[in-house]
Tab-separated table of C-alpha atoms in Angstrom:
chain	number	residue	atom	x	y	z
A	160	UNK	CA	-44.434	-89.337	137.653
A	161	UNK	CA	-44.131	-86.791	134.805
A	162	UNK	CA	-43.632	-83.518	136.447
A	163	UNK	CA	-42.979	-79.939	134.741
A	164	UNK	CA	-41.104	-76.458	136.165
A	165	UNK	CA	-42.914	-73.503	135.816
A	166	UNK	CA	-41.356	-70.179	136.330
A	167	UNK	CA	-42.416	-66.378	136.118
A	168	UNK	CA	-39.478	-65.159	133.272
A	169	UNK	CA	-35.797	-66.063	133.267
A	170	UNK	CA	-34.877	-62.811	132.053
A	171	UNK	CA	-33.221	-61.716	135.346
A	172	UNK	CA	-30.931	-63.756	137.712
A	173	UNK	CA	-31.383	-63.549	141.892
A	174	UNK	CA	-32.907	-65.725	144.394
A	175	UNK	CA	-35.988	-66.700	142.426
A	176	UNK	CA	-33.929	-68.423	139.443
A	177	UNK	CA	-31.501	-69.798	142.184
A	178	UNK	CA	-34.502	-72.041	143.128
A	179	UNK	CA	-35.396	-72.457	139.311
A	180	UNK	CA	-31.912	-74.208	139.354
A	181	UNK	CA	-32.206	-76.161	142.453
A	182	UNK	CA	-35.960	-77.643	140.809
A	183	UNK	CA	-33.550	-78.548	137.619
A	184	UNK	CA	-31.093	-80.120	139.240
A	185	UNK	CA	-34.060	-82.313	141.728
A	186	UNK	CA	-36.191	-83.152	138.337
A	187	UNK	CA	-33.594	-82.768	135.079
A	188	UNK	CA	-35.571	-84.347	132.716
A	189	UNK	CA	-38.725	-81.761	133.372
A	190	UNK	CA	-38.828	-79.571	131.292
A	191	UNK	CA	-39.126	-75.427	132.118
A	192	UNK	CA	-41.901	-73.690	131.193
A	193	UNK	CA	-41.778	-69.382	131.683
A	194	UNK	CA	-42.807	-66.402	129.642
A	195	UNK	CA	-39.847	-65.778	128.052
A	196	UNK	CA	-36.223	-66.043	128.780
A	197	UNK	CA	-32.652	-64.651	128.107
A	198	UNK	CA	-29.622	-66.544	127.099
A	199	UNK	CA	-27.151	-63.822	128.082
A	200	UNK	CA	-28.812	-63.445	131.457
A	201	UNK	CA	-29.465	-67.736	131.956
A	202	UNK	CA	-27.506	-69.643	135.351
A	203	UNK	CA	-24.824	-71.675	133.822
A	204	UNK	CA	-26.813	-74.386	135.395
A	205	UNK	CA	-30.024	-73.597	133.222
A	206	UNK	CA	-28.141	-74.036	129.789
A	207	UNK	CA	-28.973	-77.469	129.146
A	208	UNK	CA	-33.195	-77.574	130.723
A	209	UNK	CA	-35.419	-77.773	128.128
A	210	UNK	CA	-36.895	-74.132	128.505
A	211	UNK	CA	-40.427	-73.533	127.005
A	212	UNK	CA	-41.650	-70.305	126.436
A	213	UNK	CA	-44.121	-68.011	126.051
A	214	UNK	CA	-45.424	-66.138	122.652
A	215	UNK	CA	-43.896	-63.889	124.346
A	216	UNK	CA	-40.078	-64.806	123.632
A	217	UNK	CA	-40.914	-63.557	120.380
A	218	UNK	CA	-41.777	-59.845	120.774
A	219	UNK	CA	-39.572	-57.563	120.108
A	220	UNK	CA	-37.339	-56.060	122.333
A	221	UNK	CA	-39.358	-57.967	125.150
A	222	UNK	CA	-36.448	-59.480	127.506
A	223	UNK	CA	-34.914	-55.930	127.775
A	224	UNK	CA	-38.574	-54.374	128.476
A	225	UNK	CA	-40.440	-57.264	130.194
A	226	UNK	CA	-41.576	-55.074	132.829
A	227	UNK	CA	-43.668	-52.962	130.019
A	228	UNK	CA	-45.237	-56.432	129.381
A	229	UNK	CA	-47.039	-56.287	132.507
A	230	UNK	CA	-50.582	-56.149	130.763
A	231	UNK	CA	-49.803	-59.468	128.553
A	232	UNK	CA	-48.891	-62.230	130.927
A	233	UNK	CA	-52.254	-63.458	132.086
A	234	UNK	CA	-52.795	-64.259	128.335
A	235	UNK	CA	-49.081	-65.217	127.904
A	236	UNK	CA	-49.797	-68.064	130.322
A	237	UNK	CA	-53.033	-69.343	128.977
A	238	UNK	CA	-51.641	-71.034	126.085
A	239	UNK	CA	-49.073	-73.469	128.065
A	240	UNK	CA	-50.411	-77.052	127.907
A	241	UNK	CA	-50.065	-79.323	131.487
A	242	UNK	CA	-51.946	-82.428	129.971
A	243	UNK	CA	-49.499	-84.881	129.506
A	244	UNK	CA	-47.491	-84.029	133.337
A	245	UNK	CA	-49.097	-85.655	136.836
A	246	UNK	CA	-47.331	-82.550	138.811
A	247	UNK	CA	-46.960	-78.918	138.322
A	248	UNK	CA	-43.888	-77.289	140.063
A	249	UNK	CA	-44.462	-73.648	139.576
A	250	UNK	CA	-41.853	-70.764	141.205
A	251	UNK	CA	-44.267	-67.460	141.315
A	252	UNK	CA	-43.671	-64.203	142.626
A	253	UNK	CA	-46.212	-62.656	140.029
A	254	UNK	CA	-47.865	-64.548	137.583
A	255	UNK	CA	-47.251	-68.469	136.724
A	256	UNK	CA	-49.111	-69.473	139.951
A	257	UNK	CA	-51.978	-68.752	137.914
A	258	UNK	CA	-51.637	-71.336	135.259
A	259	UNK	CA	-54.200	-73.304	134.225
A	260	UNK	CA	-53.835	-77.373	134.963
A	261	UNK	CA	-55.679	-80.340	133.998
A	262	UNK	CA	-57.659	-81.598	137.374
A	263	UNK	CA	-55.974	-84.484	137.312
A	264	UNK	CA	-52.794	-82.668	137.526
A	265	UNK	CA	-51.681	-81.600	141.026
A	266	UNK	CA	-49.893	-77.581	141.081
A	267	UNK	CA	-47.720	-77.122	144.121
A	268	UNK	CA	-46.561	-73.355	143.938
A	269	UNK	CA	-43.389	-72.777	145.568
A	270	UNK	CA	-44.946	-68.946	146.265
A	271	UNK	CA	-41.672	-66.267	146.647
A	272	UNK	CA	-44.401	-64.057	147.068
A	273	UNK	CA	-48.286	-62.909	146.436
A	274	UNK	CA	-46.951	-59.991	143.517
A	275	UNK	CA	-45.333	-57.092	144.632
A	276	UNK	CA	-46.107	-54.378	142.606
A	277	UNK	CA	-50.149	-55.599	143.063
A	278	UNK	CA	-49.981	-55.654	146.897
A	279	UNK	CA	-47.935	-53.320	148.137
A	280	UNK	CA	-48.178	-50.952	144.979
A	281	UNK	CA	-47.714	-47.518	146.357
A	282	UNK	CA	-44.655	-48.857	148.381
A	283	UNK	CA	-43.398	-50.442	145.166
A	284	UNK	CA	-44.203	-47.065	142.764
A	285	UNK	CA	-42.792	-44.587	145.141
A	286	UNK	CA	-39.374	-44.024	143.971
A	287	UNK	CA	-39.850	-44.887	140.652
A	288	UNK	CA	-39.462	-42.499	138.266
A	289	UNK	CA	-42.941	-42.925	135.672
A	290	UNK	CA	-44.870	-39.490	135.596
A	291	UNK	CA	-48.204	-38.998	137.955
A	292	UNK	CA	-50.382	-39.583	134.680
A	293	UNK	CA	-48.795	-43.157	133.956
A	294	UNK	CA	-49.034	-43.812	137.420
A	295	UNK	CA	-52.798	-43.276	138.060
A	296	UNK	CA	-53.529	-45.114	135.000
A	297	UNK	CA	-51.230	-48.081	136.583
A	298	UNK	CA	-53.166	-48.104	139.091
A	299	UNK	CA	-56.450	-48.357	137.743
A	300	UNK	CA	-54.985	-51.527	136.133
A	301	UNK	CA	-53.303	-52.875	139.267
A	302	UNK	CA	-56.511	-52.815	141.028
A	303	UNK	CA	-57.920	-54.982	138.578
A	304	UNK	CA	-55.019	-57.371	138.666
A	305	UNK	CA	-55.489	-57.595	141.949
A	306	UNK	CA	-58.848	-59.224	141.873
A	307	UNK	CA	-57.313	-61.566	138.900
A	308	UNK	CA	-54.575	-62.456	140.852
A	309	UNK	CA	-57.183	-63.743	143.730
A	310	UNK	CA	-59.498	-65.419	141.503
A	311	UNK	CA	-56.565	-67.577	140.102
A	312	UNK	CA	-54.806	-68.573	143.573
A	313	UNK	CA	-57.649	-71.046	143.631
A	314	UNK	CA	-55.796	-73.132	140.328
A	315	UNK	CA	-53.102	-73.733	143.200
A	316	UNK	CA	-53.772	-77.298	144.952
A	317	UNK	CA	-51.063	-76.216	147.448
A	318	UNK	CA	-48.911	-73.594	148.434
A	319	UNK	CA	-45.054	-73.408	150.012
A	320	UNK	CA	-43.838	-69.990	151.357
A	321	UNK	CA	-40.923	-69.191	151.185
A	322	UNK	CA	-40.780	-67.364	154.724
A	323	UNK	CA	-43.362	-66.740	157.195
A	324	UNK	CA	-43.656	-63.371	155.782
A	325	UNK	CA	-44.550	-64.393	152.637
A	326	UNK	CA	-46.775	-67.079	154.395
A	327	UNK	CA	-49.066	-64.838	156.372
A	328	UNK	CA	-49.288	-62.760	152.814
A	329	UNK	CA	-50.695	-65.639	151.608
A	330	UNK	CA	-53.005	-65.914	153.798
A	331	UNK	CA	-53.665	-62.697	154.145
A	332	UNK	CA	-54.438	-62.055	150.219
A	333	UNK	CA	-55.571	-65.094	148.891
A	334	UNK	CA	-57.035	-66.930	152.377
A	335	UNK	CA	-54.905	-69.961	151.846
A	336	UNK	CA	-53.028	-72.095	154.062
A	337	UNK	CA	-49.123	-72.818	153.573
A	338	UNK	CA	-45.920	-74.141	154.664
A	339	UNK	CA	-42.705	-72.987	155.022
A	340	UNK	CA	-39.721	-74.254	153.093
A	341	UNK	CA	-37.263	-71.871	152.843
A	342	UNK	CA	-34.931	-71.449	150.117
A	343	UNK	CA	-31.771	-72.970	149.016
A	344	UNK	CA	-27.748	-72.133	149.736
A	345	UNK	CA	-25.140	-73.432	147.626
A	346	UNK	CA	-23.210	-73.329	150.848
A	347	UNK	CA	-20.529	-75.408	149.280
A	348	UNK	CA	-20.267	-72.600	147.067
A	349	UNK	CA	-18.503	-69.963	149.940
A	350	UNK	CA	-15.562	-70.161	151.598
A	351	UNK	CA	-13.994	-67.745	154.866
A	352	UNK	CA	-10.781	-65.955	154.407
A	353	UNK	CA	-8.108	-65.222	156.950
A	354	UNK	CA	-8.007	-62.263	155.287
A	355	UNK	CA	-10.685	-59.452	156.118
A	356	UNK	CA	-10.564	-55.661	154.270
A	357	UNK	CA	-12.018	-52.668	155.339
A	358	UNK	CA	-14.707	-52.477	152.729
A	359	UNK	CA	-18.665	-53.281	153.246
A	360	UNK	CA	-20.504	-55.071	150.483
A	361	UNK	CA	-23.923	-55.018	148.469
A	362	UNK	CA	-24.865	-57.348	145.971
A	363	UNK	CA	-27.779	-56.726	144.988
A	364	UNK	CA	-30.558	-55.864	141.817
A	365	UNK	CA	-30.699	-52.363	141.591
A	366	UNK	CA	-34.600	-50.941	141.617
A	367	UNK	CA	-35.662	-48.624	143.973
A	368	UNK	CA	-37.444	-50.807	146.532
A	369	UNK	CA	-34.577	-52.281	147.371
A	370	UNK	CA	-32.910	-49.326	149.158
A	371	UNK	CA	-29.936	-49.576	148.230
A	372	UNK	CA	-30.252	-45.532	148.115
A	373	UNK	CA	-30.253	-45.770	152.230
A	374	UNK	CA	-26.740	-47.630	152.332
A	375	UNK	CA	-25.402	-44.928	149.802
A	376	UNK	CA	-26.576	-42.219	152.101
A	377	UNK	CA	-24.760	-43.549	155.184
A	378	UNK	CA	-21.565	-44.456	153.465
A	379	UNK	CA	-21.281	-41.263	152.425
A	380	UNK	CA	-21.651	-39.854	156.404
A	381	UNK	CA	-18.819	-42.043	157.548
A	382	UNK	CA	-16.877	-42.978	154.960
A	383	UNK	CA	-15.765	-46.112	154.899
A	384	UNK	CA	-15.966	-48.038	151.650
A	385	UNK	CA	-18.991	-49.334	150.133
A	386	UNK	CA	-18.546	-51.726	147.612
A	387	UNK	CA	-21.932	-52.255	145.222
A	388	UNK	CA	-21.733	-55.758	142.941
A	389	UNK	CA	-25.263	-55.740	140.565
A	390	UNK	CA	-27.084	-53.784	137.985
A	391	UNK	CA	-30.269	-52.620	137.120
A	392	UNK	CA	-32.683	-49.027	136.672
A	393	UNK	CA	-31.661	-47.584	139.880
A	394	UNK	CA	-27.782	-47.319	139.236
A	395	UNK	CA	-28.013	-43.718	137.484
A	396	UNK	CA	-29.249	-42.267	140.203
A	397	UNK	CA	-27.285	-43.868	142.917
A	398	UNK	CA	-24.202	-43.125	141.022
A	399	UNK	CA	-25.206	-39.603	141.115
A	400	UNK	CA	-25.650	-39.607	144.696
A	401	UNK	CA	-22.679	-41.395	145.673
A	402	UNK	CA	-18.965	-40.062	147.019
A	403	UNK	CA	-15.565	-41.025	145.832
A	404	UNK	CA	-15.711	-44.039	148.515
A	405	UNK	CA	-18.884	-45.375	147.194
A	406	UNK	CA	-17.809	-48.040	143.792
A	407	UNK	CA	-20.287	-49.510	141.491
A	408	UNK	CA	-18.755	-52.782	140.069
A	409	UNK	CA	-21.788	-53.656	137.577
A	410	UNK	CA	-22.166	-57.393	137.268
A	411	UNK	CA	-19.489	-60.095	138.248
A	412	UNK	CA	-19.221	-63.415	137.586
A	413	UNK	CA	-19.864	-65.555	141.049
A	414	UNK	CA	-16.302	-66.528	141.817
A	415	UNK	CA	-15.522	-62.933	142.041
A	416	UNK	CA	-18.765	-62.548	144.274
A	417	UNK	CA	-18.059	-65.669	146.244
A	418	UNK	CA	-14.221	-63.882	147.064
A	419	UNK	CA	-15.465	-60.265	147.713
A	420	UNK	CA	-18.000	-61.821	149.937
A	421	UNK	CA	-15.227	-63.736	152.236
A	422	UNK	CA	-12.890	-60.618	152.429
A	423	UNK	CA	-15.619	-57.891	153.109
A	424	UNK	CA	-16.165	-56.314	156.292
A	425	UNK	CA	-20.089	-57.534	156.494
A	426	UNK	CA	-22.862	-57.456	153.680
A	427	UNK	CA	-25.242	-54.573	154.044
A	428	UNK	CA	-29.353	-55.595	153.411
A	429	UNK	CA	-31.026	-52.222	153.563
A	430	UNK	CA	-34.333	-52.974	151.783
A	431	UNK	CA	-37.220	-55.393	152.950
A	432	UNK	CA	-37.361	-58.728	150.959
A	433	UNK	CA	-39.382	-61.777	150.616
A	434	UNK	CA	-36.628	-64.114	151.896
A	435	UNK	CA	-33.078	-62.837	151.253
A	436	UNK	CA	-30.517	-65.635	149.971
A	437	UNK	CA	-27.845	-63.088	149.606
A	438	UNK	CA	-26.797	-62.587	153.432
A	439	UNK	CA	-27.057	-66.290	153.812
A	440	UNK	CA	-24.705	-66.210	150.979
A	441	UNK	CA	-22.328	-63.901	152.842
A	442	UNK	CA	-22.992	-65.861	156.083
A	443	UNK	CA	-21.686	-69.066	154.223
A	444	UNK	CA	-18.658	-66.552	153.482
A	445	UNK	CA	-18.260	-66.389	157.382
A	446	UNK	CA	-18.967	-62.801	157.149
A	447	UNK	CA	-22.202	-60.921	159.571
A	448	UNK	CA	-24.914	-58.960	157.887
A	449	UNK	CA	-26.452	-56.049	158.373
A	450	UNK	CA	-29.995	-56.098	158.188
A	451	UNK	CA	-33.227	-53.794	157.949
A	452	UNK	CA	-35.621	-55.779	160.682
A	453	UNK	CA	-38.419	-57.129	158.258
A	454	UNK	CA	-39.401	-59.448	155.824
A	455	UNK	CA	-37.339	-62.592	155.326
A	456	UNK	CA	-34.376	-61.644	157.594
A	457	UNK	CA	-37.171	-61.902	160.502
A	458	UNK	CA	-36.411	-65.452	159.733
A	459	UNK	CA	-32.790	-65.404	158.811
A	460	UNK	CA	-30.889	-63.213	160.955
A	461	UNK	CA	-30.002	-64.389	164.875
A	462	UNK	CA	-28.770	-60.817	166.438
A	463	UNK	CA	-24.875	-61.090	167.278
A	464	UNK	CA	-24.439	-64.788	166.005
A	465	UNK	CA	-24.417	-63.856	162.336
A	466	UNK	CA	-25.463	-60.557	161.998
A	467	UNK	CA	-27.249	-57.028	163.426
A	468	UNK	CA	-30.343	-55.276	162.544
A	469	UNK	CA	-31.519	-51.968	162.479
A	470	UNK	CA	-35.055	-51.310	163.354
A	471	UNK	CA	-36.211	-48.170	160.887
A	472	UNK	CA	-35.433	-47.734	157.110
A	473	UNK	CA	-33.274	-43.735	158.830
A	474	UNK	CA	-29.671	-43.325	158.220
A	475	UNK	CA	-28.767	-42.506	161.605
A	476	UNK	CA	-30.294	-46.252	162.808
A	477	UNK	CA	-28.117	-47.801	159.962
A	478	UNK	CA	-25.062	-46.252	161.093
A	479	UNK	CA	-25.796	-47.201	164.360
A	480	UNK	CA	-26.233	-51.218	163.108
A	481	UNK	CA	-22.768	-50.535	161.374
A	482	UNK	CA	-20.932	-49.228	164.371
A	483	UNK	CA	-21.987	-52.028	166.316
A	484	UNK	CA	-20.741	-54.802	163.556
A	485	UNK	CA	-17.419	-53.145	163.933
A	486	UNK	CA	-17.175	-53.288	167.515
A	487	UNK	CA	-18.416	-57.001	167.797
A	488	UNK	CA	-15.789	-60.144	167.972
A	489	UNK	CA	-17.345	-62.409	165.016
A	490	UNK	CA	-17.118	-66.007	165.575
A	491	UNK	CA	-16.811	-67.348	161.933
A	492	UNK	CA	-17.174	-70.742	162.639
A	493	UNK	CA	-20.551	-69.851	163.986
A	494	UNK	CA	-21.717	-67.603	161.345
A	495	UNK	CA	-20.884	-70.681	158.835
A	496	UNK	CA	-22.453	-73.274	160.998
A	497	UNK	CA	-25.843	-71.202	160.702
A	498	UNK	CA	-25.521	-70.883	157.022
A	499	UNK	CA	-25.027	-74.600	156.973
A	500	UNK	CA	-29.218	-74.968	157.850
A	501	UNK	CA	-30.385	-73.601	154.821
A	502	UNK	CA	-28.065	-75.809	152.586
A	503	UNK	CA	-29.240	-76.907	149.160
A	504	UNK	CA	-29.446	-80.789	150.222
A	505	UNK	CA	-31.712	-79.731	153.043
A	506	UNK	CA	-34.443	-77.931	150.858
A	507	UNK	CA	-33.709	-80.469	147.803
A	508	UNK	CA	-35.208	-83.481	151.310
A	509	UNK	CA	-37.499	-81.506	152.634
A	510	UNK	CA	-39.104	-80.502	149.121
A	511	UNK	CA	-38.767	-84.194	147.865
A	512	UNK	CA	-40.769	-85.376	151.081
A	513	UNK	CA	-43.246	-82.321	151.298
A	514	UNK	CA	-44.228	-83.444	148.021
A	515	UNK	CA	-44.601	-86.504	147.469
A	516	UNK	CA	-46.905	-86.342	150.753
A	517	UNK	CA	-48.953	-83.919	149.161
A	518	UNK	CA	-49.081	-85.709	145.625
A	519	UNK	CA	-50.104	-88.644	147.622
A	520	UNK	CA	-52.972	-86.672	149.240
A	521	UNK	CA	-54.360	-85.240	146.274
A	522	UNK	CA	-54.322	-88.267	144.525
A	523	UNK	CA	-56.315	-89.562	147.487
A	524	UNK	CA	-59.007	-86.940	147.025
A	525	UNK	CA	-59.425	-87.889	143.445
């Protein structure tokens, strides 16, 4: 079978492109197609796929502003040919579910979610900084890419979720059935330490939704040090916002990420997400998380086996969650062992099987 990789942009590395590289390393010889991509910002891993992009690679000053772009990708995709592949493997949390394929072609979307910033817009817009004119005229748009974004879920033969979050927004917005497969841990990756310090950890994108602003707030109320590994549009104001014991590292290579992760005290997750591979991450560490109680961690996080959760986005419940990770005894073996289910050899089966089952189906139906 001939099968291609498609993928949303490469312009920005977290859990989404971790699954990019798990698809290379199942299917090397397929070859990548996305809207554009970055070679400063490209997973080691990615530097020898054949990546083909978009007309949009071209534009300049595109990879720094691809969120600007938002208006060209439906026509960005159009022009990507599928003829010559039997499978479509496409990783969408906005647009490249809605490719176009051959019928003879079978597209299994690996969905990390129906688009954000369409969806849940206002919850997306809310702390970002555009002025009230852009945004009404945003949203005049987004309703309209809303109803695009429905039409096309139908070029999808089958979906995979990758939580059952993310399943019942399936269902919810485009009133299709899935599965859940969740996403890959490089647990091999981690390793504990004997050696714990006093400082918490984030590692993280930083954009608003992600609440990262929430940790910030409680660390500076008690004090204790917050340690903040990732980049991105939010950091000016956090900076601004933050006390002496509050550090911003920027971006760090993994080995430093994979170290600060075994020593810290736990890794703080203060914003709803899709899935969440980072506190499995730190979980592979041996280290607890703690968690806001939504999204992906619904699915992740076993209360006092490898982490806490606190129930409302407040800074009083967070401090709470944090005072009781310090006053719990944390068995690391355990923590690692539940890591260990969500290992990369375990998706890289389960995907193998789930689709060649559904290949086989299709190619039933035809």
């Amino acid at each position: 079978m001939k099968i291609a990789i498609a993928h949303d942009y490469l312009v920005q590395m977290g859990g989404a492109e971790r699954v990019v590289e798990v698809f290379h390393q199942m299917y090397p010889s397929a070859p990548i197609y996305t809207t554009m991509f970055s070679n400063n910002r490209l997973l080691d891993e990615l530097r020898d796929a054949d990546i083909r992009a978009s007309w949009l690679q071209k534009m300049p000053g595109g990879k720094s502003h691809f969120k600007e772009m938002l208006p060209l990708y439906p026509f960005a995709i159009k022009d990507f040919d599928f003829r010559e592949f039997d499978i479509v493997l496409s990783s969408s949390s906005a647009f490249m579910k809605s490719i176009q394929v051959p019928k003879d072609t079978f597209h299994l979307c690996y969905c990390h979610t129906p688009m954000r910033f369409a969806w849940d817009y206002d919850t997306y817009m809310e702390r970002q900084s555009n002025s009230s004119v852009m945004k009404r005229l945003l949203k005049i748009y987004i309703d309209r890419l809303k109803q695009w974004d429905q039409k096309t879920s139908a070029n999808v033969n089958q979906f995979i979720a990758n939580s059952s979050v993310v399943k019942n927004r399936i269902r919810n917005y485009y009133q299709r059935d899935s599965d859940v497969i969740f996403p890959p841990i490089n647990t091999s990756r981690f390793h504990s330490s004997s050696s714990i310090d006093d400082y918490y950890l984030i590692v993280s994108r930083l954009v608003s939704y992600k609440r990262i602003d929430l940790a910030v707030e409680a660390f500076n109320r008690n004090g204790l040090p917050l340690y903040i590994v990732g980049e991105g549009p939010d950091m000016v104001r956090l900076k601004e916002m933050a006390k002496g014991n509050v550090r911003f590292l920027g971006r760090l290579d993994d080995g430093s990420v994979t170290q600060m992760m075994a020593q810290c005290r736990a890794l703080i997750f203060p914003g709803e997400e899709d899935f969440g591979i980072t506190p499995l991450e730190a979980n592979a560490a041996g280290r607890p998380v703690v968690a806001y109680q939504a999204g992906g961690a619904l699915d992740t996080i076993v209360p006092n086996v490898n982490g806490v959760f606190f129930k409302r986005q407040e800074v009083e419940d967070l401090l709470l969650a944090i005072q009781e990770v310090e006053n719990h005894a944390w068995d690391v073996r355990q923590i690692v062992q539940h890591a260990q289910k969500f290992d990369e050899k375990t998706f890289m089966d389960k995907l193998k099987d789930y689709m060649g089952k559904a290949y086989q189906q299709f190619r039933e139906g035809h």
